[in-house]
Coordinates of C-alpha atoms (C1' of nucleotides) in Angstrom, one line a residue:
Chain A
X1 CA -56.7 -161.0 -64.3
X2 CA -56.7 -157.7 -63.0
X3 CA -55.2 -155.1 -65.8
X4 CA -53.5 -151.8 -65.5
X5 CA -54.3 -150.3 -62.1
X6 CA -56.0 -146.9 -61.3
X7 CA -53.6 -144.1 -61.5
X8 CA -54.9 -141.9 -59.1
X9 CA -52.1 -139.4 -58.5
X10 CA -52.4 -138.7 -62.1
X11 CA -56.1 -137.3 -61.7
X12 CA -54.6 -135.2 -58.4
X13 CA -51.7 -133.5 -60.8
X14 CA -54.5 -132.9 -63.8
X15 CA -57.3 -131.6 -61.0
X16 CA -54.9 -129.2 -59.3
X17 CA -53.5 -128.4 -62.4
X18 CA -57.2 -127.8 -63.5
X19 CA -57.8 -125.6 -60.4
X20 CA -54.7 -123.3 -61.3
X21 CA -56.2 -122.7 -64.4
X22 CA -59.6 -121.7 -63.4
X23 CA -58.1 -118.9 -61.1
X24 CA -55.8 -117.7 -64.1
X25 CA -58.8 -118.0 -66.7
X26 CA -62.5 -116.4 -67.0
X27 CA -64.6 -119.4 -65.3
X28 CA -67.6 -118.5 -67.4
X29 CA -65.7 -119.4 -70.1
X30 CA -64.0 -122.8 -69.3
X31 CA -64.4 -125.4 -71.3
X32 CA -63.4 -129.0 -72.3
X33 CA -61.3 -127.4 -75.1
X34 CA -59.5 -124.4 -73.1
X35 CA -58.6 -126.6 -69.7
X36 CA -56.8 -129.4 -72.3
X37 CA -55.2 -126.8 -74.1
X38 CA -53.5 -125.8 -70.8
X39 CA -52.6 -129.1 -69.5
X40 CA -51.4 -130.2 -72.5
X41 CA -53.8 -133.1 -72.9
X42 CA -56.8 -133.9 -74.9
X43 CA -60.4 -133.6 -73.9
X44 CA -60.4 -137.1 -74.2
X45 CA -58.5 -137.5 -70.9
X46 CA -60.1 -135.3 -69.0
X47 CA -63.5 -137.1 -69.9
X48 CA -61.9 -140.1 -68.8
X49 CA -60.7 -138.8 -65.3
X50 CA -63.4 -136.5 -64.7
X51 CA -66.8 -137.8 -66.5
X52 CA -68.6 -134.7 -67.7
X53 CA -67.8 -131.0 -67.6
X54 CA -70.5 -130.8 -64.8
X55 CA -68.6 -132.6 -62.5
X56 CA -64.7 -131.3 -64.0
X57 CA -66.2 -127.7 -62.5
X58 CA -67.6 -129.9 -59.1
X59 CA -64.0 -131.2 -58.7
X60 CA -62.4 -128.2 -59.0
X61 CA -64.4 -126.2 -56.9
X62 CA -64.3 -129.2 -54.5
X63 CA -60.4 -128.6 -54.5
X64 CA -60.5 -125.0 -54.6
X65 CA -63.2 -125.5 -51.4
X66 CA -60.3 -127.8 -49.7
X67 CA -57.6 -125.4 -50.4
X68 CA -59.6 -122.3 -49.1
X69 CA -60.6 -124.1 -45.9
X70 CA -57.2 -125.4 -44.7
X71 CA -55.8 -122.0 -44.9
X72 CA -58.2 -120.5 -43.5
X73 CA -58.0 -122.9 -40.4
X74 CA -54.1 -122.4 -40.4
X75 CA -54.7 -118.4 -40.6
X76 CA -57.5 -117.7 -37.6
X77 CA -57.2 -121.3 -35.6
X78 CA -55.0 -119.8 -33.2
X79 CA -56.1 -116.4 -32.0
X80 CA -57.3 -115.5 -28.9
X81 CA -60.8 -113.0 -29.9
X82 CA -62.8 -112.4 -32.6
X83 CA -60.6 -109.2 -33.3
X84 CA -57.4 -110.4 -33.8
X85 CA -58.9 -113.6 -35.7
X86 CA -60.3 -111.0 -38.0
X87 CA -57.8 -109.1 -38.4
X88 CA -55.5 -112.4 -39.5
X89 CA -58.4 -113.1 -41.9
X90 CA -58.2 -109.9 -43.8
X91 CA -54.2 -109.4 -43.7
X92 CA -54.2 -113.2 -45.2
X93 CA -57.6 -112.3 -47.9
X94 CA -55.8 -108.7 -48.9
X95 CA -53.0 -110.2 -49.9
X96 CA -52.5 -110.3 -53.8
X97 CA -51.1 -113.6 -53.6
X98 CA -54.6 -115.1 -52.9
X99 CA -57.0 -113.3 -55.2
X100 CA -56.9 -115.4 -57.9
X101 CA -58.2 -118.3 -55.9
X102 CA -60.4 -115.4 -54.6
X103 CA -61.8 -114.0 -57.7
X104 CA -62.2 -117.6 -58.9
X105 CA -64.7 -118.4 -55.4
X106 CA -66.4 -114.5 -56.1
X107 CA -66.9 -116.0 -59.5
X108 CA -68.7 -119.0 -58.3
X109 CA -70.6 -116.9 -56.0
X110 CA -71.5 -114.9 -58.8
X111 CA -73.6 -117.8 -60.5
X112 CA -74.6 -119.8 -57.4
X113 CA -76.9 -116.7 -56.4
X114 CA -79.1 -117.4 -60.0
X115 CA -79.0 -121.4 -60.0
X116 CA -78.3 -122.3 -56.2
X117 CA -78.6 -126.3 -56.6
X118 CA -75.3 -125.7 -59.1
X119 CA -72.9 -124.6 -56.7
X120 CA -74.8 -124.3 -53.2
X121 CA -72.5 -127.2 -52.0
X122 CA -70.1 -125.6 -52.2
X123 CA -70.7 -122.5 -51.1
X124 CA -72.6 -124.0 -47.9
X125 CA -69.3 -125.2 -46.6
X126 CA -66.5 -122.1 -47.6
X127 CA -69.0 -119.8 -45.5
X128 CA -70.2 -122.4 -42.9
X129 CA -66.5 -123.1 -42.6
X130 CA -65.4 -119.6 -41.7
X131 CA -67.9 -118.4 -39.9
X132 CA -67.6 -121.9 -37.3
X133 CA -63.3 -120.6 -37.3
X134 CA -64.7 -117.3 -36.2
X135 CA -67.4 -118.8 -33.8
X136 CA -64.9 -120.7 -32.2
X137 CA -62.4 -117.8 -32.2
X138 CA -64.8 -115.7 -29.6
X139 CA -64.3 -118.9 -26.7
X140 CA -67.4 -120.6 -25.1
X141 CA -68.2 -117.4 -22.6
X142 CA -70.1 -115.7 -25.3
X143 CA -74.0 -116.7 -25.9
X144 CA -73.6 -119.0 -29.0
X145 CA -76.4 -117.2 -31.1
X146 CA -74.7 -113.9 -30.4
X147 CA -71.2 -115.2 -31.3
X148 CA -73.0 -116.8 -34.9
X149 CA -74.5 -113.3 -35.5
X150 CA -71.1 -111.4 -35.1
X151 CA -69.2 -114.4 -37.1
X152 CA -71.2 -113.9 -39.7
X153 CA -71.6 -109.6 -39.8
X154 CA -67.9 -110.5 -39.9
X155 CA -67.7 -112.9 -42.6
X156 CA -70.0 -110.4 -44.7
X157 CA -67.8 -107.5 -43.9
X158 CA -64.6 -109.0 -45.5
X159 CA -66.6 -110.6 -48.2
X160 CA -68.1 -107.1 -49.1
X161 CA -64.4 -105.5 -49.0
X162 CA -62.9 -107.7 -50.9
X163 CA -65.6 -107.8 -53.3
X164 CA -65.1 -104.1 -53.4
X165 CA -60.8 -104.1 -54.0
X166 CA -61.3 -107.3 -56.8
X167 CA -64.0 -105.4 -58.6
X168 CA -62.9 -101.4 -58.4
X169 CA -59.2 -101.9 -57.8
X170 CA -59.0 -99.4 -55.6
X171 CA -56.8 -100.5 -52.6
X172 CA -56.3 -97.3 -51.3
X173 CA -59.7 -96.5 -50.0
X174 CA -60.4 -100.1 -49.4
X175 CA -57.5 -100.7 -46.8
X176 CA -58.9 -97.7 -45.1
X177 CA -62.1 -98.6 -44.7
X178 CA -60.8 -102.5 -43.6
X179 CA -58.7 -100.6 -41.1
X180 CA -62.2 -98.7 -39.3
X181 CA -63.6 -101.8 -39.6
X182 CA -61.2 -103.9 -37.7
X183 CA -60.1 -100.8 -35.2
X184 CA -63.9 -100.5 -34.1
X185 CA -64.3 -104.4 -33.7
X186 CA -61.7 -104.5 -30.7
X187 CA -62.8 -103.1 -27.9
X188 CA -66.1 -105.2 -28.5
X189 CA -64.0 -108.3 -28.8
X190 CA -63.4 -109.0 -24.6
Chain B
X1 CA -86.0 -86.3 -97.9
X2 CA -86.3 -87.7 -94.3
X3 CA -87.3 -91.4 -94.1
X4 CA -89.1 -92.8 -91.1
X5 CA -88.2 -91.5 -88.0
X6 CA -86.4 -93.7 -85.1
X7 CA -88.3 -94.7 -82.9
X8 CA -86.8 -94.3 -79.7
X9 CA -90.0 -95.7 -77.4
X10 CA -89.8 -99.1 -79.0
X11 CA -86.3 -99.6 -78.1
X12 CA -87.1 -98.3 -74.7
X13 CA -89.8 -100.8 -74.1
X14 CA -87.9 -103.7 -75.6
X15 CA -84.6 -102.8 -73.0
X16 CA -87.1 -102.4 -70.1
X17 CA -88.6 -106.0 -71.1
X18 CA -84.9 -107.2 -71.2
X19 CA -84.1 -106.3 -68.0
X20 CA -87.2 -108.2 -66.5
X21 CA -86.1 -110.9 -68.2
X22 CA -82.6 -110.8 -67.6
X23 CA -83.6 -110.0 -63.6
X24 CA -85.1 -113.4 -64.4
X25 CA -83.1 -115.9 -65.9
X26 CA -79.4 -116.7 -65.5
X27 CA -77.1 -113.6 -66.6
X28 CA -74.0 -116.2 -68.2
X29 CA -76.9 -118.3 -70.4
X30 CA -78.6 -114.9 -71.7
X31 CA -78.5 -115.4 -75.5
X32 CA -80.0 -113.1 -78.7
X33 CA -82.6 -115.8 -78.8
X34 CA -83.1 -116.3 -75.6
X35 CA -84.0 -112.9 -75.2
X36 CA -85.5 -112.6 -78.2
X37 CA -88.0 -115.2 -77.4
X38 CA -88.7 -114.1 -74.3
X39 CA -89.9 -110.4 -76.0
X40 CA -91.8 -112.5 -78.4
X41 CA -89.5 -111.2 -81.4
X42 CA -86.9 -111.8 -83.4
X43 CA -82.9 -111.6 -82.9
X44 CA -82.8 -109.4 -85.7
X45 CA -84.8 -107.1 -84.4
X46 CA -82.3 -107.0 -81.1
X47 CA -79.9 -106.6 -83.3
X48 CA -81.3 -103.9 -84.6
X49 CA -81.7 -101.7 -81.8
X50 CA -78.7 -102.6 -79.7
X51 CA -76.2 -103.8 -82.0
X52 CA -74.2 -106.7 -80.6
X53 CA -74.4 -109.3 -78.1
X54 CA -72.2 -107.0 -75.8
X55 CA -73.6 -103.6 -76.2
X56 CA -77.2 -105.6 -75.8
X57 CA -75.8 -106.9 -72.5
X58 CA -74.1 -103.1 -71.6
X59 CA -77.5 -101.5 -71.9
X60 CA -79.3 -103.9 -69.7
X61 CA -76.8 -102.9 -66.6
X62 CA -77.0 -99.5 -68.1
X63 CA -80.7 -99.5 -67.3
X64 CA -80.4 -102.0 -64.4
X65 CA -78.4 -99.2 -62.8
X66 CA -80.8 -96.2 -63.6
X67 CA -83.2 -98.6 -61.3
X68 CA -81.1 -99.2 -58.4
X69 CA -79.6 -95.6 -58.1
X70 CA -82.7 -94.4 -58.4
X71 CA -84.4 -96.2 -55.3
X72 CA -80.9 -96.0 -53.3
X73 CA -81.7 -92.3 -53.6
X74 CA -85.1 -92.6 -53.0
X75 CA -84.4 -94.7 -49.9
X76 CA -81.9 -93.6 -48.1
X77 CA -81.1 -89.6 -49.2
X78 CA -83.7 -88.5 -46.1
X79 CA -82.3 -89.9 -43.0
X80 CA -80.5 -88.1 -40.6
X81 CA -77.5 -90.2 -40.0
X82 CA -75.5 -93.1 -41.0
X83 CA -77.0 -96.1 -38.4
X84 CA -80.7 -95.1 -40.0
X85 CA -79.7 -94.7 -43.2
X86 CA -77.9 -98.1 -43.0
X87 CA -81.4 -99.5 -41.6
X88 CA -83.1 -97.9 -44.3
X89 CA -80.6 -99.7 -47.1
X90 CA -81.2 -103.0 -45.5
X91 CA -84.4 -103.1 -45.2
X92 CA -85.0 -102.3 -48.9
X93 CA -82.2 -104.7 -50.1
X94 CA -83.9 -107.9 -47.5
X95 CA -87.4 -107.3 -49.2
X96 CA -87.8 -110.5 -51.3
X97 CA -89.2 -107.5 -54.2
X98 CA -85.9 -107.0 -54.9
X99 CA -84.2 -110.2 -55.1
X100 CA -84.0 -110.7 -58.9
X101 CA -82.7 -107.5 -59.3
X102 CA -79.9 -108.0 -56.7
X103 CA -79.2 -111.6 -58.0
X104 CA -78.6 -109.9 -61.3
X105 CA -77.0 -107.4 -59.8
X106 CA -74.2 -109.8 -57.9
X107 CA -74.3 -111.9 -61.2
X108 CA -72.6 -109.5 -62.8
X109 CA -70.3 -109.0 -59.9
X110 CA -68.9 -112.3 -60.4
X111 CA -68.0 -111.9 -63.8
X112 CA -66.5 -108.8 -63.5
X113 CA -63.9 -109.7 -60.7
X114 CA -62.3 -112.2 -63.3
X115 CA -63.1 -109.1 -66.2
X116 CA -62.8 -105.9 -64.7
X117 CA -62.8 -104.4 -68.4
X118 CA -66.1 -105.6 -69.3
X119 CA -68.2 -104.5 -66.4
X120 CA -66.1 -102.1 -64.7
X121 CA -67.7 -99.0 -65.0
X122 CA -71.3 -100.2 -63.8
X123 CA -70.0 -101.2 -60.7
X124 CA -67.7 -97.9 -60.4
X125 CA -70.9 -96.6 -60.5
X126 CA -73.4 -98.3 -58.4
X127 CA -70.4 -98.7 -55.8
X128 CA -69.6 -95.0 -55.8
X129 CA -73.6 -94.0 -55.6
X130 CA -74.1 -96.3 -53.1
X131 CA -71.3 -94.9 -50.7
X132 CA -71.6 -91.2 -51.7
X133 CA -75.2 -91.7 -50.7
X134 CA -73.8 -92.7 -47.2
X135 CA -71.3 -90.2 -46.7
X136 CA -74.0 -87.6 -47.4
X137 CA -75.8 -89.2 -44.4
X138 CA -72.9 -88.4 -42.2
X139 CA -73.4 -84.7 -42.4
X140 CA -70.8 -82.1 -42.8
X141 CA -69.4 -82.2 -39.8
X142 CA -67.7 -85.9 -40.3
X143 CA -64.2 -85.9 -41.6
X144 CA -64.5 -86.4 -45.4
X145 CA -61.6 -89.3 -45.0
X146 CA -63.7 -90.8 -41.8
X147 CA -66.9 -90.7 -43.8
X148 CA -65.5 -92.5 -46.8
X149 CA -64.3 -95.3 -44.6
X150 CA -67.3 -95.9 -42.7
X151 CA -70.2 -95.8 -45.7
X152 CA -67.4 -98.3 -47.5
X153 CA -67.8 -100.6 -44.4
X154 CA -71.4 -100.4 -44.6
X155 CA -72.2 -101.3 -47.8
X156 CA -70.0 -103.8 -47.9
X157 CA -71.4 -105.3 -44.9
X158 CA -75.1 -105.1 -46.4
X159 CA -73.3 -106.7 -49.6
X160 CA -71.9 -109.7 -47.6
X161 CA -75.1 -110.2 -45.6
X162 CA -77.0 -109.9 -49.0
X163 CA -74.6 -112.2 -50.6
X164 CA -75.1 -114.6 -47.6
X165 CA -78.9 -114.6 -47.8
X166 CA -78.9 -114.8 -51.4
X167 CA -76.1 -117.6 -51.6
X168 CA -77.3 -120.0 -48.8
X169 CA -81.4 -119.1 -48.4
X170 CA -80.3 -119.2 -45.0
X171 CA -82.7 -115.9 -43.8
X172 CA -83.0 -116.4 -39.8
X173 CA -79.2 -116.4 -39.1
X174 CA -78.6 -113.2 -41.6
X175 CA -81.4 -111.2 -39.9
X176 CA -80.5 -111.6 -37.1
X177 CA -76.1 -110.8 -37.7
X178 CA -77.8 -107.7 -39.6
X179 CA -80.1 -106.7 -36.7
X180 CA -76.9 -106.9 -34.5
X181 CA -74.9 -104.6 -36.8
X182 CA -77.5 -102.2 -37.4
X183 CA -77.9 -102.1 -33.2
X184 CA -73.9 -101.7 -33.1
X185 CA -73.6 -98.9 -35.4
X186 CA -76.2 -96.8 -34.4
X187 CA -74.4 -95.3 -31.1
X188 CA -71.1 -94.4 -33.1
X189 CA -73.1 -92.0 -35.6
X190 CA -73.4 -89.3 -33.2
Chain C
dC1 C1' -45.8 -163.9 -73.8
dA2 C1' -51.1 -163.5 -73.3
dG3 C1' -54.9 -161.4 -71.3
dT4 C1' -57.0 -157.5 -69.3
dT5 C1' -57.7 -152.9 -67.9
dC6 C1' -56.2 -148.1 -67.9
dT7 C1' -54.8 -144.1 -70.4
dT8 C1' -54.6 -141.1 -74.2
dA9 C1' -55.6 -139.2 -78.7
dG10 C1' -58.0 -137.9 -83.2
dA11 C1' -62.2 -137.4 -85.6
dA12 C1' -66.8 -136.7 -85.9
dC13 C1' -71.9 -135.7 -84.5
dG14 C1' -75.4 -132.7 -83.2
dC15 C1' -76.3 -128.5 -81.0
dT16 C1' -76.3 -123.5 -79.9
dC17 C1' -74.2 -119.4 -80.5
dG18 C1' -73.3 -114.4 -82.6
dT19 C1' -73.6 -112.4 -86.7
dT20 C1' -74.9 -111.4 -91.6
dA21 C1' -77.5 -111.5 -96.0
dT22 C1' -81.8 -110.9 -98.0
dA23 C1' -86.3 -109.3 -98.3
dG24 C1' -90.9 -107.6 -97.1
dT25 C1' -93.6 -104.0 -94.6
dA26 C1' -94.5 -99.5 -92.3
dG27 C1' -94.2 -94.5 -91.7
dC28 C1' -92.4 -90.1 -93.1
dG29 C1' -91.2 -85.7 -96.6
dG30 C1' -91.9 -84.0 -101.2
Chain D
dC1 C1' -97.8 -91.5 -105.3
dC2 C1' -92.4 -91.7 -104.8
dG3 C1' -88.3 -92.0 -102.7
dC4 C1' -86.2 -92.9 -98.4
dT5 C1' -85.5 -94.8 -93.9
dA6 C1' -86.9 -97.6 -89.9
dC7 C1' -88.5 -101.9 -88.5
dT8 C1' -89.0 -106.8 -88.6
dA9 C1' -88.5 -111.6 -90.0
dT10 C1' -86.5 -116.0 -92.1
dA11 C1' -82.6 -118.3 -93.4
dA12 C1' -78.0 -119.3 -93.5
dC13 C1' -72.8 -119.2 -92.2
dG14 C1' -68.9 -120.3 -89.5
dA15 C1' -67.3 -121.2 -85.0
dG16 C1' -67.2 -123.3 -80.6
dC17 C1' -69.3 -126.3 -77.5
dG18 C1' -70.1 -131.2 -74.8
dT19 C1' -70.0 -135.6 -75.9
dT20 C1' -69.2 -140.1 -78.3
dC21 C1' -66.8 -143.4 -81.4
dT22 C1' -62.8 -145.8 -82.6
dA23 C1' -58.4 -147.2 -81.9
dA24 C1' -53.7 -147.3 -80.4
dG25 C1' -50.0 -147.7 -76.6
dA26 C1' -49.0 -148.7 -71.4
dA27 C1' -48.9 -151.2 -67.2
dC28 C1' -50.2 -154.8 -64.7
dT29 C1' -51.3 -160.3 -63.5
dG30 C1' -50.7 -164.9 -64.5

DNA sequence: CAGTTCTTAGAACGCTCGTTATAGTAGCGG
DNA sequence: CCGCTACTATAACGAGCGTTCTAAGAACTG
């Protein structure tokens, strides 16, 4: 006999809906309790579909970490130099629409930097990620080790700025200082 | 009649053991007894002299922030020009000295990105030091507007890197993206 | 329908948390 | 020494937490 099978599309819909909640909510302060409340369900299911609250926050940041990575290989895949593949990086990071999944991963950040086996998984891969799009992005003429290093000052650069807008709120001085940045990186970029 | 008189040294003493200890241990599990125990005294005594749980945790960045403005000053208010100053920044936020102060430091940057109410105004500040130290750097003859933009680039670039490092214990790659920015900037400050 | 497994919920356990109540001790002015 | 205030500690309260127990419907195979 083989029972009632595994309904996986119903932990998808309760994991993304999970994910949605963590950008919207204070991640130091999810919970069992708060995520249910949400959904709609009881703790009780999301033990069931998710095991402990250790691996509820590893599945969601898993998600988060797969939703962060394909657009980010949608966004700077396709351009020619390091400059423009910047550039599409920080028009598509500036944009409101993606800070809460932003403040969510600055979050993450945030704790991973005092207990790295918690989260370092996760972080490895967002950053390894985006600096390999940006790697790629400067073609196979450049020295390798060269093209990590400027991937990477790169990476940090947008990081800090956005860091910077999400935390102080002020755009205005932000966007300037993106636009310096950005202008300055393009004649290096042939 | 007068009473005892407060004594303002013990509290002192007691904040500056709380920092060490908060440097130490993870900011989001820092608890009254945590602390307390850690001090070798009791919650009520924390209490006490600091009130809540929240004004406890506002006087640690309070004093947290004393310390770093105080050696970004130290550090970087005698150089002649933004690429040295930058240098100078760098190498006193890669010394391994400073790590738990930093981790604390980007601990509380995570939580305030999803609470900008809570934590706002110490990293208004330290943000603000940190860039007005820069512009200063520049000299008079920069354009205040250009000045701003540039020391915003650079410490959010040491940020990133630091983030990096911090994040991902991965030391030789961010040495050597932050010796290549360092190398990059330095032509443009004259 | 019977048997089996998945799914969900409500209630409870043990723990830690911030905070408060109570009380004893220490240093000051009169 | 007395009155007053600062300082410190122990104990307890109520709330929220992760997790477990128990049990009831739902979906599948035979």
């Amino acid at each position: 006999m083989v029972g009632r099978p595994v309904d996986h599309r119903r932990r998808a819909e309760l994991l993304d809906a999970a994910v949605d909640h963590a950008s919207r909510e204070v991640f130091a302060e999810l919970s069992f309790r708060s995520v249910a409340a949400a959904l709609g369900v009881s703790t009780t299911t999301l033990v069931h579909h998710f095991g402990t609250k250790d691996r509820l926050l590893g599945s969601i940041l898993e998600r988060l970490r797969e939703r962060l990575v394909a657009s980010s290989e949608e966004i700077a895949g396709e351009h020619p130099d390091l400059a423009t593949a910047a550039r599409a990086f920080w028009d598509w990071s500036s944009d409101e629409a993606q800070w809460p999944s932003l403040r969510l991963f600055f979050a993450v950040y945030g704790h991973a930097v005092q207990s790295p086996g918690t989260y370092g998984g996760f972080l490895d891969t967002v950053g390894a990620d985006w600096i390999a799009v940006l790697v790629a992005a400067q073609g196979p003429s450049v020295e390798p080790a060269d093209a990590t290093a400027r991937a990477t000052v790169v990476v940090a650069t947008i990081r800090g700025l956005l860091l910077d807008v999400l935390a102080t709120g002020d755009r205005a001085r932000v966007e300037e200082a993106a636009a310096a940045f950005l202008s300055d990186l393009a004649p290096r970029s042939t």
